[in-house]
PDB file of C-alpha atoms in Angstrom:
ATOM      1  CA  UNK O 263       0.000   0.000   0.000  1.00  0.00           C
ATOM      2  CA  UNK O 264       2.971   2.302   0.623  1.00  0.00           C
ATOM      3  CA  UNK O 265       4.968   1.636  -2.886  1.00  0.00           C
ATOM      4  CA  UNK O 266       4.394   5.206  -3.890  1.00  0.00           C
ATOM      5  CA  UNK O 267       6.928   6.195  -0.836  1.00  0.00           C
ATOM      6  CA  UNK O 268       9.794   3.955  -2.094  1.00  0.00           C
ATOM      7  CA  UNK O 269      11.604   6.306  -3.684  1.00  0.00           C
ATOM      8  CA  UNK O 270      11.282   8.582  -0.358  1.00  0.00           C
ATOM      9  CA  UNK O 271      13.348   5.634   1.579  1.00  0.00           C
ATOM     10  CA  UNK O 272      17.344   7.173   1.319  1.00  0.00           C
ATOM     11  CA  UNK O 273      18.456   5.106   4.095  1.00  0.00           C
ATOM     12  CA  UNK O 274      18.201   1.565   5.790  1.00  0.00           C
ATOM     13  CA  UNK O 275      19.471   0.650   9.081  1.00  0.00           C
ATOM     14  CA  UNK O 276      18.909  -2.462  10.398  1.00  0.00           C
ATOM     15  CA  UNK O 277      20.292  -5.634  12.539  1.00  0.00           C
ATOM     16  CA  UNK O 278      18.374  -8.162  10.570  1.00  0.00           C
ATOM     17  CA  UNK O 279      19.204  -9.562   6.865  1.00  0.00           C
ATOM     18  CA  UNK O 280      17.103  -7.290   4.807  1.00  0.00           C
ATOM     19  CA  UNK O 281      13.799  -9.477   3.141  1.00  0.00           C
ATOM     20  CA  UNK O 282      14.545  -7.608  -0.531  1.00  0.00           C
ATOM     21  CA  UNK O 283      17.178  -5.681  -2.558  1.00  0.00           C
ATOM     22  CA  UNK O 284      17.025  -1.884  -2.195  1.00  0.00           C
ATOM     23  CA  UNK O 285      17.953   0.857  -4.841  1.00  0.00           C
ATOM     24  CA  UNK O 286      21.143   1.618  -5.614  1.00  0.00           C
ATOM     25  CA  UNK O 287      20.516   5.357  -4.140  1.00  0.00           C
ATOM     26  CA  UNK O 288      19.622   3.419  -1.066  1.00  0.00           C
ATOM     27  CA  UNK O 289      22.102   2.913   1.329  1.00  0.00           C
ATOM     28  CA  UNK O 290      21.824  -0.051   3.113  1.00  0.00           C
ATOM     29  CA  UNK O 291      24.073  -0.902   6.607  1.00  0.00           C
ATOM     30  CA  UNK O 292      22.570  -4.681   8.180  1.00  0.00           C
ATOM     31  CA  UNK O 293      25.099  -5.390  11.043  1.00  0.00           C
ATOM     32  CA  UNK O 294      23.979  -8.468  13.453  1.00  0.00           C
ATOM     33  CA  UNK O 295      24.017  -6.763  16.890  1.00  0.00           C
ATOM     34  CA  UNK O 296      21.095  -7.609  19.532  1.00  0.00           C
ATOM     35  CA  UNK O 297      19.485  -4.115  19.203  1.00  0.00           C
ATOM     36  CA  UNK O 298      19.250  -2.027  16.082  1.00  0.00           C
ATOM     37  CA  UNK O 299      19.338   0.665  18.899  1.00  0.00           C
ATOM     38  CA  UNK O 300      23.128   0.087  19.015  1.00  0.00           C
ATOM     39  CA  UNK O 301      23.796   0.678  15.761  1.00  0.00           C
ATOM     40  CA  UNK O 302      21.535   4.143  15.979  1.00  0.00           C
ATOM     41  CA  UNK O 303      23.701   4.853  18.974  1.00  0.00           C
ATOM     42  CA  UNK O 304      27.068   4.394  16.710  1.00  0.00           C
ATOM     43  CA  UNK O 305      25.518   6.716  14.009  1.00  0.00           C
ATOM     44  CA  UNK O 306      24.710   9.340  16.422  1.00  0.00           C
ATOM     45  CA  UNK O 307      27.860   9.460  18.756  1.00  0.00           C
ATOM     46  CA  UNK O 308      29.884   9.644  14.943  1.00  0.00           C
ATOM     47  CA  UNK O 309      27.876  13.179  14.152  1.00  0.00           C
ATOM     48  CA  UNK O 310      27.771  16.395  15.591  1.00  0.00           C
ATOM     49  CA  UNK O 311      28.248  16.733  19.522  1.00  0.00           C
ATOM     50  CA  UNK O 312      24.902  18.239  20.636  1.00  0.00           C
ATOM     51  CA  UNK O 313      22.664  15.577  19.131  1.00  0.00           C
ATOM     52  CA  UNK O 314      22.854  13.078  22.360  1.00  0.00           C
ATOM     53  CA  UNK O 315      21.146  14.676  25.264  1.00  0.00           C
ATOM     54  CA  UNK O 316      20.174  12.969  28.366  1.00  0.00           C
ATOM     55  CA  UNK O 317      16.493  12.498  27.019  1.00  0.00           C
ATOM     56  CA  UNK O 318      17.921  10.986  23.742  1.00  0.00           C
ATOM     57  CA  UNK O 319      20.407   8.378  26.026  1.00  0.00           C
ATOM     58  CA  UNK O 320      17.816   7.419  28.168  1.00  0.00           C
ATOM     59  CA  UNK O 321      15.710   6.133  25.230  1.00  0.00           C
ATOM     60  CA  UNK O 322      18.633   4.409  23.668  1.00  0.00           C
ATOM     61  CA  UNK O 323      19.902   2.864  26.773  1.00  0.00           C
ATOM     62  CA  UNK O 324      16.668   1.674  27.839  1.00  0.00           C
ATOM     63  CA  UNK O 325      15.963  -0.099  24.399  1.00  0.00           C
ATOM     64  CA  UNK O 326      19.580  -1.849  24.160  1.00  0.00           C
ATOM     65  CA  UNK O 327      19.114  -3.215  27.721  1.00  0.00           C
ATOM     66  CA  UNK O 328      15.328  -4.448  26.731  1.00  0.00           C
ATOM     67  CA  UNK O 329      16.421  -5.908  23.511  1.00  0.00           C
ATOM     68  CA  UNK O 330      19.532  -7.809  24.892  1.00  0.00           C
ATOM     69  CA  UNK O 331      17.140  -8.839  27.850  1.00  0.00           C
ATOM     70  CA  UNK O 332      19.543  -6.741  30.247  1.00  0.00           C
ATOM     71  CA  UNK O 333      23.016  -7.653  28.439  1.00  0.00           C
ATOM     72  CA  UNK O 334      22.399 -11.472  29.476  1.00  0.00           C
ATOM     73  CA  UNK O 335      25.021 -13.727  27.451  1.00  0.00           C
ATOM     74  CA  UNK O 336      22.307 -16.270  28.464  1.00  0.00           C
ATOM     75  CA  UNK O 337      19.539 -14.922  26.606  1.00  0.00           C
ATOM     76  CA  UNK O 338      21.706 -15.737  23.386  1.00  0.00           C
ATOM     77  CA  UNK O 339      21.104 -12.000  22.134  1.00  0.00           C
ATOM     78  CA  UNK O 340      23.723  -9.704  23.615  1.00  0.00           C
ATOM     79  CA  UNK O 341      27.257  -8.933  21.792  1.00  0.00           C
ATOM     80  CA  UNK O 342      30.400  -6.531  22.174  1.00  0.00           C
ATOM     81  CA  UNK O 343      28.913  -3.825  20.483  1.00  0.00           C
ATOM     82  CA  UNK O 344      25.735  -3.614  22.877  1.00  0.00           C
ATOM     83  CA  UNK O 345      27.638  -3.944  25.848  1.00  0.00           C
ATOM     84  CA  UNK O 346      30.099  -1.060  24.615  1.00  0.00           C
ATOM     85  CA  UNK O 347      27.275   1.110  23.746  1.00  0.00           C
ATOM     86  CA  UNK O 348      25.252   0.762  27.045  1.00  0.00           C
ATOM     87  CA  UNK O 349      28.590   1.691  28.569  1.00  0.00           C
ATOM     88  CA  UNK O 350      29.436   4.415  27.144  1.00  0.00           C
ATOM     89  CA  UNK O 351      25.982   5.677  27.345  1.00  0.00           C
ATOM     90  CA  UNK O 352      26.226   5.328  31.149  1.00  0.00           C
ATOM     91  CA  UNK O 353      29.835   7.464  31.109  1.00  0.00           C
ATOM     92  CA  UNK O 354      28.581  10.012  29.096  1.00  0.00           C
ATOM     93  CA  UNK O 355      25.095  10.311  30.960  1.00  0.00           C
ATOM     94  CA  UNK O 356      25.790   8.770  34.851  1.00  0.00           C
ATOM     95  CA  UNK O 357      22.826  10.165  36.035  1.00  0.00           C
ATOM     96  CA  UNK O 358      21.165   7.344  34.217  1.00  0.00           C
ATOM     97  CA  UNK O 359      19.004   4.821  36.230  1.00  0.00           C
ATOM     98  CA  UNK O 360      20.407   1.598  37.203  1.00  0.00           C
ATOM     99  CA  UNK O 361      20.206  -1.463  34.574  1.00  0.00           C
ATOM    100  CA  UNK O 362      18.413  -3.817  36.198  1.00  0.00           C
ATOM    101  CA  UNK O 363      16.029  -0.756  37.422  1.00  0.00           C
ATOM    102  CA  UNK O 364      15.560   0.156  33.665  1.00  0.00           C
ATOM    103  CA  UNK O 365      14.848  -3.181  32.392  1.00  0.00           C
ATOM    104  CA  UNK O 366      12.475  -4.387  34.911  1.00  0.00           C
ATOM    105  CA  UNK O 367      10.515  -1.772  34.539  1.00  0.00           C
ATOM    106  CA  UNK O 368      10.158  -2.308  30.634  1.00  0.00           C
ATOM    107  CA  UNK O 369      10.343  -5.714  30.854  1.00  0.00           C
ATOM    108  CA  UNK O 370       7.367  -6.000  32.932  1.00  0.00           C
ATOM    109  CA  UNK O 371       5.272  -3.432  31.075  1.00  0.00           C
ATOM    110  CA  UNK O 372       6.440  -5.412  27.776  1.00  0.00           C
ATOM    111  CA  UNK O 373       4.769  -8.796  28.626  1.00  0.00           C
ATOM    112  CA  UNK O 374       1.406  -7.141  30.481  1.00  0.00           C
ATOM    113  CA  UNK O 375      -1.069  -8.301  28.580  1.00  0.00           C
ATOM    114  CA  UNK O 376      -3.833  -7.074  31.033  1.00  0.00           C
ATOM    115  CA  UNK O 377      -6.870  -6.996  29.504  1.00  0.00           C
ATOM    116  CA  UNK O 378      -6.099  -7.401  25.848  1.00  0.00           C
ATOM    117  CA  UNK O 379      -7.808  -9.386  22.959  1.00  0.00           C
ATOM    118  CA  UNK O 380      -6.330 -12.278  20.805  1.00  0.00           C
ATOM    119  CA  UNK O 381      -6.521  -9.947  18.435  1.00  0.00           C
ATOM    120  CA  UNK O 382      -4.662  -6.878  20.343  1.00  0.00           C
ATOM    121  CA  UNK O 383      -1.983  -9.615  21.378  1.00  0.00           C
ATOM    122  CA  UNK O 384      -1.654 -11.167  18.006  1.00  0.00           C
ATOM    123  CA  UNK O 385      -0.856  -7.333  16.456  1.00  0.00           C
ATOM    124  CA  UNK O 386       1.549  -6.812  19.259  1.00  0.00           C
ATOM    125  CA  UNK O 387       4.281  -7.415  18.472  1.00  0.00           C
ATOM    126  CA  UNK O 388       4.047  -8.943  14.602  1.00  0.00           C
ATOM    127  CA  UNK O 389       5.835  -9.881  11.382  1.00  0.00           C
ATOM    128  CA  UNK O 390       4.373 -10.989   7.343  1.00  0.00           C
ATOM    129  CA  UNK O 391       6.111 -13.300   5.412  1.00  0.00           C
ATOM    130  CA  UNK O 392       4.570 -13.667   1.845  1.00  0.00           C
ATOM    131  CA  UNK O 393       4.594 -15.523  -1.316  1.00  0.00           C
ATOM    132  CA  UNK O 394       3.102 -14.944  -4.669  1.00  0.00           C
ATOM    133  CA  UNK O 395       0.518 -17.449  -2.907  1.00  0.00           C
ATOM    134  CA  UNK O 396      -0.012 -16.974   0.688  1.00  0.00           C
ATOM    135  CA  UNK O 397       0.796 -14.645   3.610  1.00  0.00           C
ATOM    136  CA  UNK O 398       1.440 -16.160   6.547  1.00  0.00           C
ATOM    137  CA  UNK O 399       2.187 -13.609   9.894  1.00  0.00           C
ATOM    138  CA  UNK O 400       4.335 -14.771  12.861  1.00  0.00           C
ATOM    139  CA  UNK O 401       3.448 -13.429  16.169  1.00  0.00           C
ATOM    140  CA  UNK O 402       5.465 -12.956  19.444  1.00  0.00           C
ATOM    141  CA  UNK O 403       2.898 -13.733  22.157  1.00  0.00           C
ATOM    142  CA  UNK O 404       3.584 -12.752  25.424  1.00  0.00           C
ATOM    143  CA  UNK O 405       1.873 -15.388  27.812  1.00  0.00           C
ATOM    144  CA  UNK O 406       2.594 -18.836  28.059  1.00  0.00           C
ATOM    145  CA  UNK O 407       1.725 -21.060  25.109  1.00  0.00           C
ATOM    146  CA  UNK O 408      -0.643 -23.278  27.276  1.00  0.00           C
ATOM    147  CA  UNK O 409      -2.497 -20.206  28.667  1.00  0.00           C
ATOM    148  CA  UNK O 410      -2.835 -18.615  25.232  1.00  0.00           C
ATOM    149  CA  UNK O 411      -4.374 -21.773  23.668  1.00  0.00           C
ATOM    150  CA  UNK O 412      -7.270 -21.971  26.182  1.00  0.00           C
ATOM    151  CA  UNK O 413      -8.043 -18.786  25.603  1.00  0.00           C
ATOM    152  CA  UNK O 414     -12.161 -18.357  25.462  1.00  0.00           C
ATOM    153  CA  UNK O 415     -13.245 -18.319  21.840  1.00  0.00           C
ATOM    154  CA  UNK O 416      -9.688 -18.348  20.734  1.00  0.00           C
ATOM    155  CA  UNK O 417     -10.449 -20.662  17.629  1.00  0.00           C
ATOM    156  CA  UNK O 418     -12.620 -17.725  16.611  1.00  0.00           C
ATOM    157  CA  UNK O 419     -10.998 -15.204  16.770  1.00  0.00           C
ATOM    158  CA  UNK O 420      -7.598 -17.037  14.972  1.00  0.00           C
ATOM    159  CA  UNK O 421     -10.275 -17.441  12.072  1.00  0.00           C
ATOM    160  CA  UNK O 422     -11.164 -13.948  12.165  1.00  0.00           C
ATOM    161  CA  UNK O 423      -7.877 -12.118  12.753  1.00  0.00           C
ATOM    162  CA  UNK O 424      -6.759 -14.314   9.657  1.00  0.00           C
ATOM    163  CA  UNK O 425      -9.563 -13.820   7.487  1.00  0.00           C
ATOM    164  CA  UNK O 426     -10.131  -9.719   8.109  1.00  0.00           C
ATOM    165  CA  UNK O 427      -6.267  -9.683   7.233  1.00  0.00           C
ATOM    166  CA  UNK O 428      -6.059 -12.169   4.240  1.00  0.00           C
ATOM    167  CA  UNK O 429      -3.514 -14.459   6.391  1.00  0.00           C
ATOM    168  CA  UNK O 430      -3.494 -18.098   5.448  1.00  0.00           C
ATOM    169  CA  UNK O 431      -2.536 -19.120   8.775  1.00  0.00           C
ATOM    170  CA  UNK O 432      -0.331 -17.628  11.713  1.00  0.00           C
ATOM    171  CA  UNK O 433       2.475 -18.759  13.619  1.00  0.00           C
ATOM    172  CA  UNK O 434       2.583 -17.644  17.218  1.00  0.00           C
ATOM    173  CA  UNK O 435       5.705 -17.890  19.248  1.00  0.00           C
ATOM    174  CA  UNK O 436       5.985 -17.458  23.188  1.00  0.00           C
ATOM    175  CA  UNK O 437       8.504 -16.664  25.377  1.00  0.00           C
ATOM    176  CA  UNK O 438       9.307 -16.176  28.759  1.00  0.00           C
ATOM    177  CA  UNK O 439      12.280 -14.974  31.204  1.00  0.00           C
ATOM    178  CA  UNK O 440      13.196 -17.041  34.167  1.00  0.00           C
ATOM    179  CA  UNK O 441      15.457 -15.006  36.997  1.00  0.00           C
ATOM    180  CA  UNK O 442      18.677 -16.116  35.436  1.00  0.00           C
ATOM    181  CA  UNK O 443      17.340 -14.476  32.044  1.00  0.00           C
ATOM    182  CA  UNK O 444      17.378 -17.676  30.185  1.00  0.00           C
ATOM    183  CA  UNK O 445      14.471 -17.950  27.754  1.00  0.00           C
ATOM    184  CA  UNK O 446      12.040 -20.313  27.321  1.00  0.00           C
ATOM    185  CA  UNK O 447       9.904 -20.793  23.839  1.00  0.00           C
ATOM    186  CA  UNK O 448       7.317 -22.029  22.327  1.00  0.00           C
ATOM    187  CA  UNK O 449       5.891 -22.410  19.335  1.00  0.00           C
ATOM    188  CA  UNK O 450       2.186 -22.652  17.730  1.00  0.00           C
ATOM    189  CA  UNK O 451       1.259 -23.392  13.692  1.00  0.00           C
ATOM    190  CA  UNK O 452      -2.543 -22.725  13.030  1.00  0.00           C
ATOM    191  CA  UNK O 453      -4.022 -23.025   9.755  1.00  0.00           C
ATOM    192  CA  UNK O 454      -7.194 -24.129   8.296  1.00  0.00           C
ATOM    193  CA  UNK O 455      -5.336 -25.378   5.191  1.00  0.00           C
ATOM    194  CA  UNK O 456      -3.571 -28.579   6.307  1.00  0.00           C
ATOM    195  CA  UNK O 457      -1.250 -28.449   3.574  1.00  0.00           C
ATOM    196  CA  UNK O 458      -0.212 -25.214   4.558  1.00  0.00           C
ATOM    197  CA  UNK O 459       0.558 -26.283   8.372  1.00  0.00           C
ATOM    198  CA  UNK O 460       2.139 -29.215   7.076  1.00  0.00           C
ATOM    199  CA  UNK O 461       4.626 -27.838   5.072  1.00  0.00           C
ATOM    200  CA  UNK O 462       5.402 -24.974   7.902  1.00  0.00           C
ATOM    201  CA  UNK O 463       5.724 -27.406  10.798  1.00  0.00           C
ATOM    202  CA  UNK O 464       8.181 -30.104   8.225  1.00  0.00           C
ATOM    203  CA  UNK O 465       9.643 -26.665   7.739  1.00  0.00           C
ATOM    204  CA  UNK O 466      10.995 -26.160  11.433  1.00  0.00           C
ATOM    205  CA  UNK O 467      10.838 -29.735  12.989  1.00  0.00           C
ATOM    206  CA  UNK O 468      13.278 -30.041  10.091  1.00  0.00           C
ATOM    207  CA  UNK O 469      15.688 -27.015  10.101  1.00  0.00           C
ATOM    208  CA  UNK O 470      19.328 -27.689  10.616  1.00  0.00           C
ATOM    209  CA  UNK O 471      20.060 -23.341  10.490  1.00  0.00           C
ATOM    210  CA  UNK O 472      19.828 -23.603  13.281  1.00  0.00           C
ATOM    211  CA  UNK O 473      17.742 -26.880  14.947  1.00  0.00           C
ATOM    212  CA  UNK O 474      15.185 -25.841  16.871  1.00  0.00           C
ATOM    213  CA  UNK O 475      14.973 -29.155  18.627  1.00  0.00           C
ATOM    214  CA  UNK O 476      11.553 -29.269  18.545  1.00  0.00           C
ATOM    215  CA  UNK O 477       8.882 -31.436  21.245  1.00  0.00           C
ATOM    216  CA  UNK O 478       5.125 -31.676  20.238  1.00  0.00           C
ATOM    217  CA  UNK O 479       2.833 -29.776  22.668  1.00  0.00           C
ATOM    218  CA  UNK O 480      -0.430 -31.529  22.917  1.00  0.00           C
ATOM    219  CA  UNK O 481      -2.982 -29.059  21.800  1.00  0.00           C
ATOM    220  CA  UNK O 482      -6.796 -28.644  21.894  1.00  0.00           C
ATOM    221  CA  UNK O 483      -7.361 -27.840  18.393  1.00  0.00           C
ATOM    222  CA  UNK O 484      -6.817 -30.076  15.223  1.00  0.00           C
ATOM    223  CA  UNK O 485      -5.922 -26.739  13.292  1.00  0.00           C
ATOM    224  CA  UNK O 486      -3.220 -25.574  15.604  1.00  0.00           C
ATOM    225  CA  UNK O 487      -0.053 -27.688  15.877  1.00  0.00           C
ATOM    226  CA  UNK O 488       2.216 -26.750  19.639  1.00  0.00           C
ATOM    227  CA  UNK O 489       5.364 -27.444  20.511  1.00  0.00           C
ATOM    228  CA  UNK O 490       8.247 -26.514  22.909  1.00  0.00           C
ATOM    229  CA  UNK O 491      11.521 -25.568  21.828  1.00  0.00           C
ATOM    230  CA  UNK O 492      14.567 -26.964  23.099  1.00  0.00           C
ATOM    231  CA  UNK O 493      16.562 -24.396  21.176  1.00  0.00           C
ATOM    232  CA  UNK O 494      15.415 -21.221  23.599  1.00  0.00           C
ATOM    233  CA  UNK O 495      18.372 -18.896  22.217  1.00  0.00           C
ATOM    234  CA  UNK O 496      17.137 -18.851  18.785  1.00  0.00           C
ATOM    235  CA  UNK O 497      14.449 -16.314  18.531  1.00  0.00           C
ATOM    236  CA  UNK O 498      12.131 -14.730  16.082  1.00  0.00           C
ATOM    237  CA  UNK O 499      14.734 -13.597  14.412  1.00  0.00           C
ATOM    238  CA  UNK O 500      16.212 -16.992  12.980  1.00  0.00           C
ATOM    239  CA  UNK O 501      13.093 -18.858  13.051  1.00  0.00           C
ATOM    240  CA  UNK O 502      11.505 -16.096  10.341  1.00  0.00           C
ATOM    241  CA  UNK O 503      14.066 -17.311   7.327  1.00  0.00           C
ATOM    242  CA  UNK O 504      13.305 -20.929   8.056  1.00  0.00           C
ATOM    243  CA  UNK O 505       9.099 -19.724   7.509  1.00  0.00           C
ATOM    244  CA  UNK O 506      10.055 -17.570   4.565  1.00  0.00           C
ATOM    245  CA  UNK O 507      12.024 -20.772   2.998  1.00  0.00           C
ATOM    246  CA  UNK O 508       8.916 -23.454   3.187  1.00  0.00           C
ATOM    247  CA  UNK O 509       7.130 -20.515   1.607  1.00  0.00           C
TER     248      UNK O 509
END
């Protein structure tokens, strides 16, 4: 819908491979850090002086730590550049709060899902893969898989979100923190079309970039396929080429 603005896009910045080719006027810099925030922070500490104020560190800080899930080497998210940025954030700005302050604060406001809809939690935090075929969204979902799936009326409202949206199916993956910031995920397939599911679920019970090390969940719906994932460092971010692949 927005293919009238692509010649208004001069610059990309991003810490994920980019899904297409850009223009040659476009210049493109993908660098795999946890948190594209870092590589903002780079940009900006390279120009002028009086761009980084103490409003502008705060924000940057506070997303890094989120991203990285607090700098955790166990979260399987975090590298040298993040942790060099978040520290040189604090030199420059010491009057910034205290990590674990900052990121338990946005942590918990992150996975409060109070009072929302499937639907509401679904759009929360989501990505479209597409074909010349099918579109197929994956959503990060934060409550426990088990939870989510006994949601009232939640076989409705998967057939609705899809349908309103022209989705095919969804995939849905959960995660959660324990105190040590290790992750633990999950992962649901639904779609109505059971070739469809098949070929995503073959897709990553069978992915070797990386393994997933998939275990079927039972689940209370023939249209939804659960499982838990032994792999808990690789998130969103590496399952989404294995999805884009089947398709």
């Amino acid at each position: 819908a927005d293919a009238a603005l692509e010649e208004a896009v001069v610059e990309v910045l991003d810490h994920r491979p980019l899904e297409r080719e850009r223009g040659p006027r476009c210049q493109v810099t993908v660098e795999p850090v946890g948190s594209c925030a870092t590589l903002v922070t780079e940009r900006i500490l390279q120009g002028p002086p009086g761009v980084l104020d103490g409003t502008t560190a705060a924000l940057l800080h506070g997303t890094i730590l989120l991203d990285c899930i607090n700098l955790s080497p166990a979260a399987g998210k975090v590298t040298p550049r993040d942790v060099a940025c978040v520290a040189l954030l604090e030199e420059r700005f010491p009057e910034l709060p205290a990590r674990d302050a900052v990121f338990g604060a946005l942590q918990a406001a992150k996975f409060d899902v109070t009072g929302l809809t499937t639907e509401q939690m679904l759009r929360k935090d989501l990505k479209v893969l597409s074909n010349d075929e099918v579109v197929v969204p994956i959503s990060g979902v934060f409550e426990d898989l088990e939870t989510f799936l006994l949601r009232p009326g939640l076989l409705q409202d998967l057939e609705a979100f899809c349908q309103h949206r022209g989705y095919a199916g969804l995939v849905a993956m959960t995660v959660s923190f324990n105190e040590r910031h290790e992750p633990t995920r999950k992962l649901a397939v639904y779609s109505p079309q059971e070739p469809l599911r098949s070929t995503l679920c073959r897709a990553l019970e069978e992915a070797t970039t990386p393994s997933l090390l998939l275990r079927p969940l039972p689940s209370p719906w023939p249209c939804v396929v659960a499982y838990a994932q032994g792999n808990a460092t690789a998130a969103r971010k590496k399952v989404l080429p294995i999805l884009r692949a089947a398709l």
